[in-house]
Amino acid sequence: MPKAPTPPRIALAAAVETTIDWHGYLVFGATTVPVFNPLFPAVGSGAAVP
C-alpha cells in the first residue's frame, strides 16, 4: 500500500505532540504512547533519557 504524503497540518500536529511527549514524558508517562507518539513509544513511556 503506497504511503500518502502527510498533510502539513498533520505533520505539524505530530511534531508538536512529539515535543510534548519528549519534554513531558515524566508527567504523561505511558498514556501519551498511543495518542501522541506511537512511532517512538520509548519516549512516551519514559524509557528515554531527556
mmCIF file with all atom_site columns, C-alpha atoms in Angstrom:
data_model
loop_
_atom_site.group_PDB
_atom_site.id
_atom_site.type_symbol
_atom_site.label_atom_id
_atom_site.label_alt_id
_atom_site.label_comp_id
_atom_site.label_asym_id
_atom_site.label_entity_id
_atom_site.label_seq_id
_atom_site.pdbx_PDB_ins_code
_atom_site.Cartn_x
_atom_site.Cartn_y
_atom_site.Cartn_z
_atom_site.occupancy
_atom_site.B_iso_or_equiv
_atom_site.pdbx_formal_charge
_atom_site.auth_seq_id
_atom_site.auth_comp_id
_atom_site.auth_asym_id
_atom_site.auth_atom_id
_atom_site.pdbx_PDB_model_num
ATOM 1  C CA . MET A 1 1  ? 0.000  0.000  0.000  1.00 0.00 ? 1  MET A CA 1
ATOM 2  C CA . PRO A 1 2  ? 1.670  3.262  -1.073 1.00 0.00 ? 2  PRO A CA 1
ATOM 3  C CA . LYS A 1 3  ? 2.170  5.830  1.623  1.00 0.00 ? 3  LYS A CA 1
ATOM 4  C CA . ALA A 1 4  ? 0.245  9.034  1.014  1.00 0.00 ? 4  ALA A CA 1
ATOM 5  C CA . PRO A 1 5  ? 2.006  12.369 1.597  1.00 0.00 ? 5  PRO A CA 1
ATOM 6  C CA . THR A 1 6  ? 1.401  13.773 5.057  1.00 0.00 ? 6  THR A CA 1
ATOM 7  C CA . PRO A 1 7  ? -0.706 16.946 5.037  1.00 0.00 ? 7  PRO A CA 1
ATOM 8  C CA . PRO A 1 8  ? 1.217  19.869 6.591  1.00 0.00 ? 8  PRO A CA 1
ATOM 9  C CA . ARG A 1 9  ? -1.187 20.320 9.485  1.00 0.00 ? 9  ARG A CA 1
ATOM 10 C CA . ILE A 1 10 ? -0.894 16.624 10.369 1.00 0.00 ? 10 ILE A CA 1
ATOM 11 C CA . ALA A 1 11 ? 2.904  16.852 10.251 1.00 0.00 ? 11 ALA A CA 1
ATOM 12 C CA . LEU A 1 12 ? 2.804  19.945 12.452 1.00 0.00 ? 12 LEU A CA 1
ATOM 13 C CA . ALA A 1 13 ? 0.479  18.289 14.940 1.00 0.00 ? 13 ALA A CA 1
ATOM 14 C CA . ALA A 1 14 ? 2.739  15.237 15.049 1.00 0.00 ? 14 ALA A CA 1
ATOM 15 C CA . ALA A 1 15 ? 5.785  17.430 15.674 1.00 0.00 ? 15 ALA A CA 1
ATOM 16 C CA . VAL A 1 16 ? 4.018  19.323 18.460 1.00 0.00 ? 16 VAL A CA 1
ATOM 17 C CA . GLU A 1 17 ? 2.775  16.119 20.069 1.00 0.00 ? 17 GLU A CA 1
ATOM 18 C CA . THR A 1 18 ? 6.245  14.591 19.843 1.00 0.00 ? 18 THR A CA 1
ATOM 19 C CA . THR A 1 19 ? 7.682  17.669 21.562 1.00 0.00 ? 19 THR A CA 1
ATOM 20 C CA . ILE A 1 20 ? 5.079  17.495 24.325 1.00 0.00 ? 20 ILE A CA 1
ATOM 21 C CA . ASP A 1 21 ? 5.733  13.784 24.716 1.00 0.00 ? 21 ASP A CA 1
ATOM 22 C CA . TRP A 1 22 ? 9.505  14.239 24.804 1.00 0.00 ? 22 TRP A CA 1
ATOM 23 C CA . HIS A 1 23 ? 9.568  17.054 27.338 1.00 0.00 ? 23 HIS A CA 1
ATOM 24 C CA . GLY A 1 24 ? 6.667  15.802 29.413 1.00 0.00 ? 24 GLY A CA 1
ATOM 25 C CA . TYR A 1 25 ? 7.281  12.075 29.487 1.00 0.00 ? 25 TYR A CA 1
ATOM 26 C CA . LEU A 1 26 ? 7.624  12.014 33.266 1.00 0.00 ? 26 LEU A CA 1
ATOM 27 C CA . VAL A 1 27 ? 4.273  13.743 33.622 1.00 0.00 ? 27 VAL A CA 1
ATOM 28 C CA . PHE A 1 28 ? 2.279  11.928 30.974 1.00 0.00 ? 28 PHE A CA 1
ATOM 29 C CA . GLY A 1 29 ? 4.012  8.566  31.044 1.00 0.00 ? 29 GLY A CA 1
ATOM 30 C CA . ALA A 1 30 ? 2.585  5.695  29.031 1.00 0.00 ? 30 ALA A CA 1
ATOM 31 C CA . THR A 1 31 ? -0.709 7.500  28.388 1.00 0.00 ? 31 THR A CA 1
ATOM 32 C CA . THR A 1 32 ? 0.946  9.512  25.633 1.00 0.00 ? 32 THR A CA 1
ATOM 33 C CA . VAL A 1 33 ? 2.213  6.498  23.696 1.00 0.00 ? 33 VAL A CA 1
ATOM 34 C CA . PRO A 1 34 ? -0.857 5.590  21.615 1.00 0.00 ? 34 PRO A CA 1
ATOM 35 C CA . VAL A 1 35 ? -2.210 9.135  21.409 1.00 0.00 ? 35 VAL A CA 1
ATOM 36 C CA . PHE A 1 36 ? 0.765  11.426 20.931 1.00 0.00 ? 36 PHE A CA 1
ATOM 37 C CA . ASN A 1 37 ? 3.787  9.431  19.939 1.00 0.00 ? 37 ASN A CA 1
ATOM 38 C CA . PRO A 1 38 ? 3.094  5.965  18.516 1.00 0.00 ? 38 PRO A CA 1
ATOM 39 C CA . LEU A 1 39 ? 6.304  5.955  16.460 1.00 0.00 ? 39 LEU A CA 1
ATOM 40 C CA . PHE A 1 40 ? 8.569  6.494  19.475 1.00 0.00 ? 40 PHE A CA 1
ATOM 41 C CA . PRO A 1 41 ? 6.953  4.575  22.331 1.00 0.00 ? 41 PRO A CA 1
ATOM 42 C CA . ALA A 1 42 ? 10.203 4.534  24.328 1.00 0.00 ? 42 ALA A CA 1
ATOM 43 C CA . VAL A 1 43 ? 9.981  8.317  24.626 1.00 0.00 ? 43 VAL A CA 1
ATOM 44 C CA . GLY A 1 44 ? 6.334  8.347  25.618 1.00 0.00 ? 44 GLY A CA 1
ATOM 45 C CA . SER A 1 45 ? 6.779  5.557  28.134 1.00 0.00 ? 45 SER A CA 1
ATOM 46 C CA . GLY A 1 46 ? 9.555  7.454  29.886 1.00 0.00 ? 46 GLY A CA 1
ATOM 47 C CA . ALA A 1 47 ? 12.217 4.934  28.846 1.00 0.00 ? 47 ALA A CA 1
ATOM 48 C CA . ALA A 1 48 ? 14.227 7.577  27.001 1.00 0.00 ? 48 ALA A CA 1
ATOM 49 C CA . VAL A 1 49 ? 16.710 9.887  28.674 1.00 0.00 ? 49 VAL A CA 1
ATOM 50 C CA . PRO A 1 50 ? 15.911 13.586 28.145 1.00 0.00 ? 50 PRO A CA 1
#
